[in-house]
Every structure is written in C-alpha cells, then in structure tokens.
mmCIF file of C-alpha atoms in Angstrom:
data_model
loop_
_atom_site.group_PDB
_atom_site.id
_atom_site.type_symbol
_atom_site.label_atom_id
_atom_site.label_comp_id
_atom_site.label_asym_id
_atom_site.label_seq_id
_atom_site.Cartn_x
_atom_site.Cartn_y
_atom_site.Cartn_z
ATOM 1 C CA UNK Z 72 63.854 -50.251 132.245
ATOM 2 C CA UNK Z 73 65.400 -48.544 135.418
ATOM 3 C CA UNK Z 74 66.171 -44.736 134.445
ATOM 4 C CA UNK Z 75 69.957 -43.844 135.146
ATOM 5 C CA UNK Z 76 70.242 -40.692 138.000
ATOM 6 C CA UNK Z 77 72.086 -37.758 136.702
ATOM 7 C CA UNK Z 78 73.095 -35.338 139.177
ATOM 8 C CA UNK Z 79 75.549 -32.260 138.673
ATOM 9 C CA UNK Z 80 79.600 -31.061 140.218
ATOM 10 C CA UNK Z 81 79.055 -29.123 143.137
ATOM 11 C CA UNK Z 82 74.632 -29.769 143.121
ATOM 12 C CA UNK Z 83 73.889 -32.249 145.999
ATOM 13 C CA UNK Z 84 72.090 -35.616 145.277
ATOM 14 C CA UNK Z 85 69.923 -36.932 147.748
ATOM 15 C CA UNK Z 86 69.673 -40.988 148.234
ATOM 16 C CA UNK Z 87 66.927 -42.560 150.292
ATOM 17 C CA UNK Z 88 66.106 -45.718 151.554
ATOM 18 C CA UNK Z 89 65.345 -48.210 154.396
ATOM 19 C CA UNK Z 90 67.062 -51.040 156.246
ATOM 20 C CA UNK Z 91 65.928 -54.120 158.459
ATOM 21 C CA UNK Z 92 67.330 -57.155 159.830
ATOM 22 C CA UNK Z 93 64.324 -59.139 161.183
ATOM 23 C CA UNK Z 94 64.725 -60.172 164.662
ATOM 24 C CA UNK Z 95 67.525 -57.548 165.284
ATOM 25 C CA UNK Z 96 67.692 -53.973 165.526
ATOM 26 C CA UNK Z 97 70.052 -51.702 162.686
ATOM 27 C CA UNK Z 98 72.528 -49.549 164.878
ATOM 28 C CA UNK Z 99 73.821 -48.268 162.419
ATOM 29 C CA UNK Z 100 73.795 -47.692 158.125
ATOM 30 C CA UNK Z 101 76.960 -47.447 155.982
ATOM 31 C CA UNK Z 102 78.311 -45.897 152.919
ATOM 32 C CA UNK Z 103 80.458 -46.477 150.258
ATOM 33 C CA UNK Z 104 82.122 -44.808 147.481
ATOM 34 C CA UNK Z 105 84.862 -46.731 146.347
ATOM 35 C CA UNK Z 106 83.650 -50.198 145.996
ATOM 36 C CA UNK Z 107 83.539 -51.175 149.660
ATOM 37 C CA UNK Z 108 87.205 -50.418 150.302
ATOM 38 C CA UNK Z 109 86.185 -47.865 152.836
ATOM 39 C CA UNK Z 110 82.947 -47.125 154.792
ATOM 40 C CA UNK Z 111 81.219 -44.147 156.418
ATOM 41 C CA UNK Z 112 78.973 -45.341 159.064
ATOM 42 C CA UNK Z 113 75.932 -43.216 160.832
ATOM 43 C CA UNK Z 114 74.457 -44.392 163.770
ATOM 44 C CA UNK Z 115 70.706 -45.338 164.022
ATOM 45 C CA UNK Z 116 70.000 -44.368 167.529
ATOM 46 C CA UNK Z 117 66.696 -45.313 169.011
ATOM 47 C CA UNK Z 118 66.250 -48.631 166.437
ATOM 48 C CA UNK Z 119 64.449 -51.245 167.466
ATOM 49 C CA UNK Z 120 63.896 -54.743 165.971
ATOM 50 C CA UNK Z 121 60.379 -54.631 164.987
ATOM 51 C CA UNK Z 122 60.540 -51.539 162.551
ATOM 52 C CA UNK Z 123 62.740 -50.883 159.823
ATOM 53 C CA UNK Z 124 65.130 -48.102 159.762
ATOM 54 C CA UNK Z 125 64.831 -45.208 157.199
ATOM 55 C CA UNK Z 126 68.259 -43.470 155.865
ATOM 56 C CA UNK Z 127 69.154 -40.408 153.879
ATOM 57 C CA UNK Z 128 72.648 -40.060 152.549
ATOM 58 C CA UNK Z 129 73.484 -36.231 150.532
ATOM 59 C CA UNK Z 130 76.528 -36.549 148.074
ATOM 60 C CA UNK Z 131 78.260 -33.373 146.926
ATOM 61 C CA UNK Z 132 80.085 -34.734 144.003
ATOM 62 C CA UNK Z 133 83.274 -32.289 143.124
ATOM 63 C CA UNK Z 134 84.518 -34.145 139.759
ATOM 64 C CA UNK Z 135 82.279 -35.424 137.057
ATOM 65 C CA UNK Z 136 81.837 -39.145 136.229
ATOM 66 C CA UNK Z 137 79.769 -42.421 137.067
ATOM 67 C CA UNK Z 138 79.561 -43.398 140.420
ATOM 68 C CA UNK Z 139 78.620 -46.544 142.636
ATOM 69 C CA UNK Z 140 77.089 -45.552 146.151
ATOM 70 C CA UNK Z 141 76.937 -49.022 148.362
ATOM 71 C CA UNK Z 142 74.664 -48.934 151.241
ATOM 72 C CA UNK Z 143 74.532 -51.845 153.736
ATOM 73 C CA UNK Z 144 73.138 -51.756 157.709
ATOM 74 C CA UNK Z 145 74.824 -52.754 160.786
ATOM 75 C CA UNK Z 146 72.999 -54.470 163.322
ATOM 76 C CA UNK Z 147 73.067 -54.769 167.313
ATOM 77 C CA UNK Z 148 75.316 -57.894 167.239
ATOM 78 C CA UNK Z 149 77.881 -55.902 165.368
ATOM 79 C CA UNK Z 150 77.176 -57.731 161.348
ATOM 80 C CA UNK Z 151 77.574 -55.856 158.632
ATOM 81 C CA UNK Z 152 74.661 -57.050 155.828
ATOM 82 C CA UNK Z 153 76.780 -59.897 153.882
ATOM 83 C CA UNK Z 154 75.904 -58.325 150.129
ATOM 84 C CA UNK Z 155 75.200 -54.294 150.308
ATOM 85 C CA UNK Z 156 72.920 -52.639 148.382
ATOM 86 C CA UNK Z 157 73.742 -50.392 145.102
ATOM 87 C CA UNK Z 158 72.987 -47.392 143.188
ATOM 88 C CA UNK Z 159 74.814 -46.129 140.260
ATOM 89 C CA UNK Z 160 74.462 -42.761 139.202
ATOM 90 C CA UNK Z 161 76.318 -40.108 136.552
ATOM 91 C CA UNK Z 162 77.503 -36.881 137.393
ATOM 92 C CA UNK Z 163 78.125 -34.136 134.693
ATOM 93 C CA UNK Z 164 80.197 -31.133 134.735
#
C-alpha cells in the first residue's frame, strides 16, 4: 500500500525522479499542475542518450487541497513522453 504525501501551505515539497528515452537524449523535463493543460519545462543541458536524466521539481503550495503533479521528458527530436508520469499528494492548511 503506497503511503499518500502530505505536505503543508507555504512549506515546500520536494519531488524527485529520473527520465530516459533509450536511444535518445532528454533535453528537457516538464511539469504539470493542472492536468496537462499547461506545462513548465526545464532544460536538461548536457544529456546524453546513454544515461538517464535525474530531476528535482520544489512546489510551494499557497492553498490547501489534493494535488496531481505530472512529470513527462522531452527528448532531442522534440517528443514529449506519450503518457506522463504522476504523483498525487495532499496539502493541509
């Protein structure tokens, strides 16, 4: 059983993780609050193919509730992963 994150309004949450698309290198990882509709994207300088790109995203949250952060990578020929990757956390006042 997969224990729920709990963070805090106005404590920042830390997410971690890695990304790799085979053959190709990431140039880039993106984030999501709202379900996809919009995406921040930080460049991966230096990637290369043959190693896998770690990420850290922080997250101040300002209003309490449960959230969804998507994360998917970006790679040299300019595709997005097809099916991003998910956490859900809650945030309490």
């Amino acid at each position: 059983m997969l224990k729920t994150q709990k963070g805090s309004v106005g404590v920042p949450m830390t997410f971690s993780g890695y990304a790799h698309d085979y053959d190709k290198a990431i140039v880039a990882v993106q984030f999501s609050l709202d379900g996809g509709a919009h995406w921040t994207e930080h460049a991966t300088p230096g990637a290369t193919s043959d190693r896998l790109v770690q990420w850290e995203f922080e997250f101040i949250p300002k209003r309490a509730g449960e959230y969804r952060l998507l994360v998917r990578s970006v790679n040299e020929q300019g595709q997005a992963s097809p099916t991003p990757d998910g956490v859900s956390f809650v945030v309490e006042e």
